[in-house]
Every structure is written in C-alpha cells, then in structure tokens.
Amino acid sequence: MSFGSKHMWYSIGGAVVVALLAWVIISASTGVAPWALNTDQQATSTDTTKTGGGTTTGAGKYPAGWPADAPALQSGAKITYSGAMDPKTDVVGPTLVYTGSGTVATAVKFFTSQFTAKGWTFRGQGNVQGSVQLAATKDTRRVTVTILETRPGVLNVTMGISKQ
C-alpha cells in the first residue's frame, strides 16, 4: 500500500472517528443518549463486501436505505465509503464518506441550506480538532455531517443518518 493510499485511509478513519465523537456530543446536548438507540432495526446493503462489523456497498455508490430526502452531496463529490452501519461503533444507519473540493465555510453554508430545502430542522454546529459537525433532525431521524479540510481546498465529508 503506498503512502498516499495509507494517508487517505487514515484521513477517512480520522474523519469517521471525529464524526462519531461529534454525534455523541450533539446527542448528549439534545438529550438523546447514543446507547438508547433501537438496534433491532438494522439497515442492510444490496451490494456486498462483508467486513467484521457490517456490510459496505463500496466506493462510488450510495448505501442501501439512503433516504430520498437526505441532504444532497456537493457538486463533484466522490463517494469513497458507504455502508449500512459503522463497523467500529455499530451505530445503525446508512453512512457515506466522500471527498470534494471547497472550503469548510462553503460546505457549512451548503449543508445548512440543504437541511432547509429538504425539510430538516438544523439542531447545531460543533467544532472539534479542525473539523465541523452539523446535526439536523426530521421526524424520527437524525443526520450528522462532519466536514474536514484535509488539505487546502480538499474536503472529506462524512454523512450518517440514524434513528433519534
């Protein structure tokens, strides 16, 4: 595995960890404990790569169960990971990671407008170690978006949708 490839996977892994940390922090501030989730209803995937902790659909594809009313991806986004649940935390719900161009500020503006356009209620923004986390709710669902600028003009975005 080349240095660039390892660096990319470390960046993706770091972004996922930061996103999950933000989700726990935001959940605590809204009164929804992460351990109170109903894990009896698990999303499944139709394209198949089995991993130790779940099923992934692979790069370039949306995960099974991705809702039509989810915030859109930024123009030029390249999906690098998608799955039915996080293999490290077992948080259930469709999740994807993508890379794209832009700045954190433009991505925050894009997603807050997407929340409104798609009928989601914006719940808050947090900043952890250089990344920005956004949370919104709709009906019984929560969307968490983590935006990390991995180098100038290059973004790594993690978006997950789960039950509240």
mmCIF file with all atom_site columns, C-alpha atoms in Angstrom:
data_model
loop_
_atom_site.group_PDB
_atom_site.id
_atom_site.type_symbol
_atom_site.label_atom_id
_atom_site.label_alt_id
_atom_site.label_comp_id
_atom_site.label_asym_id
_atom_site.label_entity_id
_atom_site.label_seq_id
_atom_site.pdbx_PDB_ins_code
_atom_site.Cartn_x
_atom_site.Cartn_y
_atom_site.Cartn_z
_atom_site.occupancy
_atom_site.B_iso_or_equiv
_atom_site.pdbx_formal_charge
_atom_site.auth_seq_id
_atom_site.auth_comp_id
_atom_site.auth_asym_id
_atom_site.auth_atom_id
_atom_site.pdbx_PDB_model_num
ATOM 1   C CA . MET A 1 1   ? 0.000   0.000  0.000  1.00 0.00 ? 1   MET A CA 1
ATOM 2   C CA . SER A 1 2   ? 1.505   3.348  -0.996 1.00 0.00 ? 2   SER A CA 1
ATOM 3   C CA . PHE A 1 3   ? 1.997   6.274  1.392  1.00 0.00 ? 3   PHE A CA 1
ATOM 4   C CA . GLY A 1 4   ? -0.752  8.285  -0.370 1.00 0.00 ? 4   GLY A CA 1
ATOM 5   C CA . SER A 1 5   ? -3.203  5.416  -0.056 1.00 0.00 ? 5   SER A CA 1
ATOM 6   C CA . LYS A 1 6   ? -2.410  4.937  3.635  1.00 0.00 ? 6   LYS A CA 1
ATOM 7   C CA . HIS A 1 7   ? -2.744  8.671  4.213  1.00 0.00 ? 7   HIS A CA 1
ATOM 8   C CA . MET A 1 8   ? -6.179  8.658  2.549  1.00 0.00 ? 8   MET A CA 1
ATOM 9   C CA . TRP A 1 9   ? -7.412  5.779  4.736  1.00 0.00 ? 9   TRP A CA 1
ATOM 10  C CA . TYR A 1 10  ? -6.023  7.415  7.868  1.00 0.00 ? 10  TYR A CA 1
ATOM 11  C CA . SER A 1 11  ? -7.841  10.624 6.885  1.00 0.00 ? 11  SER A CA 1
ATOM 12  C CA . ILE A 1 12  ? -11.103 8.774  6.286  1.00 0.00 ? 12  ILE A CA 1
ATOM 13  C CA . GLY A 1 13  ? -10.759 6.833  9.533  1.00 0.00 ? 13  GLY A CA 1
ATOM 14  C CA . GLY A 1 14  ? -9.988  10.022 11.435 1.00 0.00 ? 14  GLY A CA 1
ATOM 15  C CA . ALA A 1 15  ? -12.988 11.781 9.903  1.00 0.00 ? 15  ALA A CA 1
ATOM 16  C CA . VAL A 1 16  ? -15.280 8.889  10.849 1.00 0.00 ? 16  VAL A CA 1
ATOM 17  C CA . VAL A 1 17  ? -13.977 8.886  14.425 1.00 0.00 ? 17  VAL A CA 1
ATOM 18  C CA . VAL A 1 18  ? -14.440 12.667 14.681 1.00 0.00 ? 18  VAL A CA 1
ATOM 19  C CA . ALA A 1 19  ? -17.956 12.369 13.218 1.00 0.00 ? 19  ALA A CA 1
ATOM 20  C CA . LEU A 1 20  ? -18.907 9.743  15.759 1.00 0.00 ? 20  LEU A CA 1
ATOM 21  C CA . LEU A 1 21  ? -17.434 11.799 18.590 1.00 0.00 ? 21  LEU A CA 1
ATOM 22  C CA . ALA A 1 22  ? -19.431 14.803 17.401 1.00 0.00 ? 22  ALA A CA 1
ATOM 23  C CA . TRP A 1 23  ? -22.564 12.679 17.203 1.00 0.00 ? 23  TRP A CA 1
ATOM 24  C CA . VAL A 1 24  ? -22.113 11.607 20.827 1.00 0.00 ? 24  VAL A CA 1
ATOM 25  C CA . ILE A 1 25  ? -21.541 15.216 21.927 1.00 0.00 ? 25  ILE A CA 1
ATOM 26  C CA . ILE A 1 26  ? -24.532 16.540 19.978 1.00 0.00 ? 26  ILE A CA 1
ATOM 27  C CA . SER A 1 27  ? -26.691 13.647 21.187 1.00 0.00 ? 27  SER A CA 1
ATOM 28  C CA . ALA A 1 28  ? -25.790 14.479 24.771 1.00 0.00 ? 28  ALA A CA 1
ATOM 29  C CA . SER A 1 29  ? -26.726 18.128 24.271 1.00 0.00 ? 29  SER A CA 1
ATOM 30  C CA . THR A 1 30  ? -30.126 17.214 22.773 1.00 0.00 ? 30  THR A CA 1
ATOM 31  C CA . GLY A 1 31  ? -30.950 14.596 25.406 1.00 0.00 ? 31  GLY A CA 1
ATOM 32  C CA . VAL A 1 32  ? -30.734 11.534 23.136 1.00 0.00 ? 32  VAL A CA 1
ATOM 33  C CA . ALA A 1 33  ? -28.253 9.043  24.529 1.00 0.00 ? 33  ALA A CA 1
ATOM 34  C CA . PRO A 1 34  ? -26.357 7.066  21.869 1.00 0.00 ? 34  PRO A CA 1
ATOM 35  C CA . TRP A 1 35  ? -26.887 3.830  23.815 1.00 0.00 ? 35  TRP A CA 1
ATOM 36  C CA . ALA A 1 36  ? -30.659 4.410  23.806 1.00 0.00 ? 36  ALA A CA 1
ATOM 37  C CA . LEU A 1 37  ? -30.932 3.725  20.086 1.00 0.00 ? 37  LEU A CA 1
ATOM 38  C CA . ASN A 1 38  ? -33.095 0.842  18.934 1.00 0.00 ? 38  ASN A CA 1
ATOM 39  C CA . THR A 1 39  ? -30.607 -1.508 17.301 1.00 0.00 ? 39  THR A CA 1
ATOM 40  C CA . ASP A 1 40  ? -33.236 -4.114 16.441 1.00 0.00 ? 40  ASP A CA 1
ATOM 41  C CA . GLN A 1 41  ? -33.872 -2.367 13.120 1.00 0.00 ? 41  GLN A CA 1
ATOM 42  C CA . GLN A 1 42  ? -30.703 -2.588 11.085 1.00 0.00 ? 42  GLN A CA 1
ATOM 43  C CA . ALA A 1 43  ? -30.311 -1.296 7.572  1.00 0.00 ? 43  ALA A CA 1
ATOM 44  C CA . THR A 1 44  ? -28.968 -3.791 5.060  1.00 0.00 ? 44  THR A CA 1
ATOM 45  C CA . SER A 1 45  ? -26.971 -3.477 1.891  1.00 0.00 ? 45  SER A CA 1
ATOM 46  C CA . THR A 1 46  ? -27.562 -4.966 -1.526 1.00 0.00 ? 46  THR A CA 1
ATOM 47  C CA . ASP A 1 47  ? -24.028 -4.769 -2.905 1.00 0.00 ? 47  ASP A CA 1
ATOM 48  C CA . THR A 1 48  ? -21.746 -6.836 -0.866 1.00 0.00 ? 48  THR A CA 1
ATOM 49  C CA . THR A 1 49  ? -18.465 -6.594 0.804  1.00 0.00 ? 49  THR A CA 1
ATOM 50  C CA . LYS A 1 50  ? -18.643 -8.234 4.195  1.00 0.00 ? 50  LYS A CA 1
ATOM 51  C CA . THR A 1 51  ? -16.443 -6.807 6.903  1.00 0.00 ? 51  THR A CA 1
ATOM 52  C CA . GLY A 1 52  ? -16.036 -7.778 10.525 1.00 0.00 ? 52  GLY A CA 1
ATOM 53  C CA . GLY A 1 53  ? -18.533 -5.149 11.657 1.00 0.00 ? 53  GLY A CA 1
ATOM 54  C CA . GLY A 1 54  ? -21.061 -4.795 8.859  1.00 0.00 ? 54  GLY A CA 1
ATOM 55  C CA . THR A 1 55  ? -21.713 -4.586 5.160  1.00 0.00 ? 55  THR A CA 1
ATOM 56  C CA . THR A 1 56  ? -20.349 -1.935 2.842  1.00 0.00 ? 56  THR A CA 1
ATOM 57  C CA . THR A 1 57  ? -21.526 -1.059 -0.627 1.00 0.00 ? 57  THR A CA 1
ATOM 58  C CA . GLY A 1 58  ? -18.169 0.140  -1.844 1.00 0.00 ? 58  GLY A CA 1
ATOM 59  C CA . ALA A 1 59  ? -16.849 3.360  -3.246 1.00 0.00 ? 59  ALA A CA 1
ATOM 60  C CA . GLY A 1 60  ? -18.971 5.380  -5.630 1.00 0.00 ? 60  GLY A CA 1
ATOM 61  C CA . LYS A 1 61  ? -22.356 4.045  -4.511 1.00 0.00 ? 61  LYS A CA 1
ATOM 62  C CA . TYR A 1 62  ? -25.000 5.211  -2.061 1.00 0.00 ? 62  TYR A CA 1
ATOM 63  C CA . PRO A 1 63  ? -25.659 2.771  0.789  1.00 0.00 ? 63  PRO A CA 1
ATOM 64  C CA . ALA A 1 64  ? -28.866 0.764  0.887  1.00 0.00 ? 64  ALA A CA 1
ATOM 65  C CA . GLY A 1 65  ? -31.590 2.641  2.709  1.00 0.00 ? 65  GLY A CA 1
ATOM 66  C CA . TRP A 1 66  ? -30.254 6.086  1.781  1.00 0.00 ? 66  TRP A CA 1
ATOM 67  C CA . PRO A 1 67  ? -33.360 8.305  2.021  1.00 0.00 ? 67  PRO A CA 1
ATOM 68  C CA . ALA A 1 68  ? -34.547 10.451 -0.878 1.00 0.00 ? 68  ALA A CA 1
ATOM 69  C CA . ASP A 1 69  ? -34.906 13.439 1.459  1.00 0.00 ? 69  ASP A CA 1
ATOM 70  C CA . ALA A 1 70  ? -31.290 13.284 2.653  1.00 0.00 ? 70  ALA A CA 1
ATOM 71  C CA . PRO A 1 71  ? -29.218 16.407 2.040  1.00 0.00 ? 71  PRO A CA 1
ATOM 72  C CA . ALA A 1 72  ? -27.627 16.349 -1.409 1.00 0.00 ? 72  ALA A CA 1
ATOM 73  C CA . LEU A 1 73  ? -23.911 15.855 -1.883 1.00 0.00 ? 73  LEU A CA 1
ATOM 74  C CA . GLN A 1 74  ? -21.803 18.760 -3.035 1.00 0.00 ? 74  GLN A CA 1
ATOM 75  C CA . SER A 1 75  ? -21.109 19.085 -6.747 1.00 0.00 ? 75  SER A CA 1
ATOM 76  C CA . GLY A 1 76  ? -18.144 16.949 -7.783 1.00 0.00 ? 76  GLY A CA 1
ATOM 77  C CA . ALA A 1 77  ? -18.341 14.709 -4.701 1.00 0.00 ? 77  ALA A CA 1
ATOM 78  C CA . LYS A 1 78  ? -16.612 11.332 -4.973 1.00 0.00 ? 78  LYS A CA 1
ATOM 79  C CA . ILE A 1 79  ? -18.010 8.695  -2.595 1.00 0.00 ? 79  ILE A CA 1
ATOM 80  C CA . THR A 1 80  ? -15.119 6.791  -1.004 1.00 0.00 ? 80  THR A CA 1
ATOM 81  C CA . TYR A 1 81  ? -17.090 4.701  1.513  1.00 0.00 ? 81  TYR A CA 1
ATOM 82  C CA . SER A 1 82  ? -20.701 3.751  2.053  1.00 0.00 ? 82  SER A CA 1
ATOM 83  C CA . GLY A 1 83  ? -22.260 1.274  4.410  1.00 0.00 ? 83  GLY A CA 1
ATOM 84  C CA . ALA A 1 84  ? -25.277 0.229  6.445  1.00 0.00 ? 84  ALA A CA 1
ATOM 85  C CA . MET A 1 85  ? -23.622 0.877  9.797  1.00 0.00 ? 85  MET A CA 1
ATOM 86  C CA . ASP A 1 86  ? -20.342 1.965  11.249 1.00 0.00 ? 86  ASP A CA 1
ATOM 87  C CA . PRO A 1 87  ? -18.192 -1.145 11.673 1.00 0.00 ? 87  PRO A CA 1
ATOM 88  C CA . LYS A 1 88  ? -16.344 0.290  14.692 1.00 0.00 ? 88  LYS A CA 1
ATOM 89  C CA . THR A 1 89  ? -19.282 1.537  16.757 1.00 0.00 ? 89  THR A CA 1
ATOM 90  C CA . ASP A 1 90  ? -22.201 -0.499 15.393 1.00 0.00 ? 90  ASP A CA 1
ATOM 91  C CA . VAL A 1 91  ? -24.249 2.699  15.044 1.00 0.00 ? 91  VAL A CA 1
ATOM 92  C CA . VAL A 1 92  ? -27.020 1.618  12.702 1.00 0.00 ? 92  VAL A CA 1
ATOM 93  C CA . GLY A 1 93  ? -27.992 3.678  9.688  1.00 0.00 ? 93  GLY A CA 1
ATOM 94  C CA . PRO A 1 94  ? -26.779 4.436  6.196  1.00 0.00 ? 94  PRO A CA 1
ATOM 95  C CA . THR A 1 95  ? -23.446 6.254  6.212  1.00 0.00 ? 95  THR A CA 1
ATOM 96  C CA . LEU A 1 96  ? -21.238 7.599  3.462  1.00 0.00 ? 96  LEU A CA 1
ATOM 97  C CA . VAL A 1 97  ? -17.915 9.366  3.201  1.00 0.00 ? 97  VAL A CA 1
ATOM 98  C CA . TYR A 1 98  ? -16.931 11.469 0.231  1.00 0.00 ? 98  TYR A CA 1
ATOM 99  C CA . THR A 1 99  ? -14.186 13.779 -0.927 1.00 0.00 ? 99  THR A CA 1
ATOM 100 C CA . GLY A 1 100 ? -14.800 17.024 -2.730 1.00 0.00 ? 100 GLY A CA 1
ATOM 101 C CA . SER A 1 101 ? -13.416 20.464 -3.313 1.00 0.00 ? 101 SER A CA 1
ATOM 102 C CA . GLY A 1 102 ? -14.138 23.674 -1.447 1.00 0.00 ? 102 GLY A CA 1
ATOM 103 C CA . THR A 1 103 ? -13.721 25.170 1.984  1.00 0.00 ? 103 THR A CA 1
ATOM 104 C CA . VAL A 1 104 ? -15.286 24.243 5.289  1.00 0.00 ? 104 VAL A CA 1
ATOM 105 C CA . ALA A 1 105 ? -17.197 27.554 5.309  1.00 0.00 ? 105 ALA A CA 1
ATOM 106 C CA . THR A 1 106 ? -18.770 26.944 1.886  1.00 0.00 ? 106 THR A CA 1
ATOM 107 C CA . ALA A 1 107 ? -19.641 23.359 2.850  1.00 0.00 ? 107 ALA A CA 1
ATOM 108 C CA . VAL A 1 108 ? -21.337 24.528 6.073  1.00 0.00 ? 108 VAL A CA 1
ATOM 109 C CA . LYS A 1 109 ? -23.373 27.053 4.084  1.00 0.00 ? 109 LYS A CA 1
ATOM 110 C CA . PHE A 1 110 ? -24.258 24.372 1.507  1.00 0.00 ? 110 PHE A CA 1
ATOM 111 C CA . PHE A 1 111 ? -25.449 21.842 4.090  1.00 0.00 ? 111 PHE A CA 1
ATOM 112 C CA . THR A 1 112 ? -27.433 24.304 6.208  1.00 0.00 ? 112 THR A CA 1
ATOM 113 C CA . SER A 1 113 ? -29.290 25.346 3.047  1.00 0.00 ? 113 SER A CA 1
ATOM 114 C CA . GLN A 1 114 ? -29.789 21.662 2.127  1.00 0.00 ? 114 GLN A CA 1
ATOM 115 C CA . PHE A 1 115 ? -31.303 20.964 5.540  1.00 0.00 ? 115 PHE A CA 1
ATOM 116 C CA . THR A 1 116 ? -33.901 23.680 4.951  1.00 0.00 ? 116 THR A CA 1
ATOM 117 C CA . ALA A 1 117 ? -34.563 22.672 1.337  1.00 0.00 ? 117 ALA A CA 1
ATOM 118 C CA . LYS A 1 118 ? -35.121 19.018 2.303  1.00 0.00 ? 118 LYS A CA 1
ATOM 119 C CA . GLY A 1 119 ? -37.297 19.780 5.354  1.00 0.00 ? 119 GLY A CA 1
ATOM 120 C CA . TRP A 1 120 ? -34.755 19.012 8.097  1.00 0.00 ? 120 TRP A CA 1
ATOM 121 C CA . THR A 1 121 ? -34.516 21.099 11.283 1.00 0.00 ? 121 THR A CA 1
ATOM 122 C CA . PHE A 1 122 ? -30.975 22.328 11.930 1.00 0.00 ? 122 PHE A CA 1
ATOM 123 C CA . ARG A 1 123 ? -30.004 21.440 15.517 1.00 0.00 ? 123 ARG A CA 1
ATOM 124 C CA . GLY A 1 124 ? -26.500 22.747 15.889 1.00 0.00 ? 124 GLY A CA 1
ATOM 125 C CA . GLN A 1 125 ? -22.882 23.020 14.904 1.00 0.00 ? 125 GLN A CA 1
ATOM 126 C CA . GLY A 1 126 ? -19.778 21.910 16.750 1.00 0.00 ? 126 GLY A CA 1
ATOM 127 C CA . ASN A 1 127 ? -16.079 22.267 16.104 1.00 0.00 ? 127 ASN A CA 1
ATOM 128 C CA . VAL A 1 128 ? -13.666 19.524 17.161 1.00 0.00 ? 128 VAL A CA 1
ATOM 129 C CA . GLN A 1 129 ? -9.967  19.462 16.275 1.00 0.00 ? 129 GLN A CA 1
ATOM 130 C CA . GLY A 1 130 ? -10.296 21.303 12.978 1.00 0.00 ? 130 GLY A CA 1
ATOM 131 C CA . SER A 1 131 ? -13.481 19.651 11.774 1.00 0.00 ? 131 SER A CA 1
ATOM 132 C CA . VAL A 1 132 ? -17.025 20.973 11.827 1.00 0.00 ? 132 VAL A CA 1
ATOM 133 C CA . GLN A 1 133 ? -20.010 18.820 12.783 1.00 0.00 ? 133 GLN A CA 1
ATOM 134 C CA . LEU A 1 134 ? -23.575 19.682 11.821 1.00 0.00 ? 134 LEU A CA 1
ATOM 135 C CA . ALA A 1 135 ? -26.727 17.977 13.090 1.00 0.00 ? 135 ALA A CA 1
ATOM 136 C CA . ALA A 1 136 ? -30.318 18.127 11.916 1.00 0.00 ? 136 ALA A CA 1
ATOM 137 C CA . THR A 1 137 ? -33.475 16.142 12.633 1.00 0.00 ? 137 THR A CA 1
ATOM 138 C CA . LYS A 1 138 ? -36.600 15.213 10.722 1.00 0.00 ? 138 LYS A CA 1
ATOM 139 C CA . ASP A 1 139 ? -39.410 13.028 12.001 1.00 0.00 ? 139 ASP A CA 1
ATOM 140 C CA . THR A 1 140 ? -37.649 10.252 13.933 1.00 0.00 ? 140 THR A CA 1
ATOM 141 C CA . ARG A 1 141 ? -34.318 10.582 12.137 1.00 0.00 ? 141 ARG A CA 1
ATOM 142 C CA . ARG A 1 142 ? -31.082 12.467 12.726 1.00 0.00 ? 142 ARG A CA 1
ATOM 143 C CA . VAL A 1 143 ? -28.473 13.406 10.136 1.00 0.00 ? 143 VAL A CA 1
ATOM 144 C CA . THR A 1 144 ? -24.931 14.174 11.226 1.00 0.00 ? 144 THR A CA 1
ATOM 145 C CA . VAL A 1 145 ? -22.442 15.750 8.823  1.00 0.00 ? 145 VAL A CA 1
ATOM 146 C CA . THR A 1 146 ? -18.735 16.074 9.609  1.00 0.00 ? 146 THR A CA 1
ATOM 147 C CA . ILE A 1 147 ? -16.628 18.297 7.378  1.00 0.00 ? 147 ILE A CA 1
ATOM 148 C CA . LEU A 1 148 ? -12.837 18.156 7.459  1.00 0.00 ? 148 LEU A CA 1
ATOM 149 C CA . GLU A 1 149 ? -10.463 20.057 5.173  1.00 0.00 ? 149 GLU A CA 1
ATOM 150 C CA . THR A 1 150 ? -7.672  17.518 4.639  1.00 0.00 ? 150 THR A CA 1
ATOM 151 C CA . ARG A 1 151 ? -5.545  19.978 2.678  1.00 0.00 ? 151 ARG A CA 1
ATOM 152 C CA . PRO A 1 152 ? -6.279  23.414 1.197  1.00 0.00 ? 152 PRO A CA 1
ATOM 153 C CA . GLY A 1 153 ? -9.366  23.160 -0.998 1.00 0.00 ? 153 GLY A CA 1
ATOM 154 C CA . VAL A 1 154 ? -9.932  19.414 -0.406 1.00 0.00 ? 154 VAL A CA 1
ATOM 155 C CA . LEU A 1 155 ? -12.755 18.269 1.863  1.00 0.00 ? 155 LEU A CA 1
ATOM 156 C CA . ASN A 1 156 ? -13.536 14.933 3.461  1.00 0.00 ? 156 ASN A CA 1
ATOM 157 C CA . VAL A 1 157 ? -17.229 14.778 4.397  1.00 0.00 ? 157 VAL A CA 1
ATOM 158 C CA . THR A 1 158 ? -18.923 12.061 6.456  1.00 0.00 ? 158 THR A CA 1
ATOM 159 C CA . MET A 1 159 ? -22.722 11.930 6.495  1.00 0.00 ? 159 MET A CA 1
ATOM 160 C CA . GLY A 1 160 ? -24.750 9.460  8.529  1.00 0.00 ? 160 GLY A CA 1
ATOM 161 C CA . ILE A 1 161 ? -28.473 9.076  9.099  1.00 0.00 ? 161 ILE A CA 1
ATOM 162 C CA . SER A 1 162 ? -29.801 7.277  12.153 1.00 0.00 ? 162 SER A CA 1
ATOM 163 C CA . LYS A 1 163 ? -32.880 6.953  14.323 1.00 0.00 ? 163 LYS A CA 1
ATOM 164 C CA . GLN A 1 164 ? -33.175 9.553  17.090 1.00 0.00 ? 164 GLN A CA 1
#
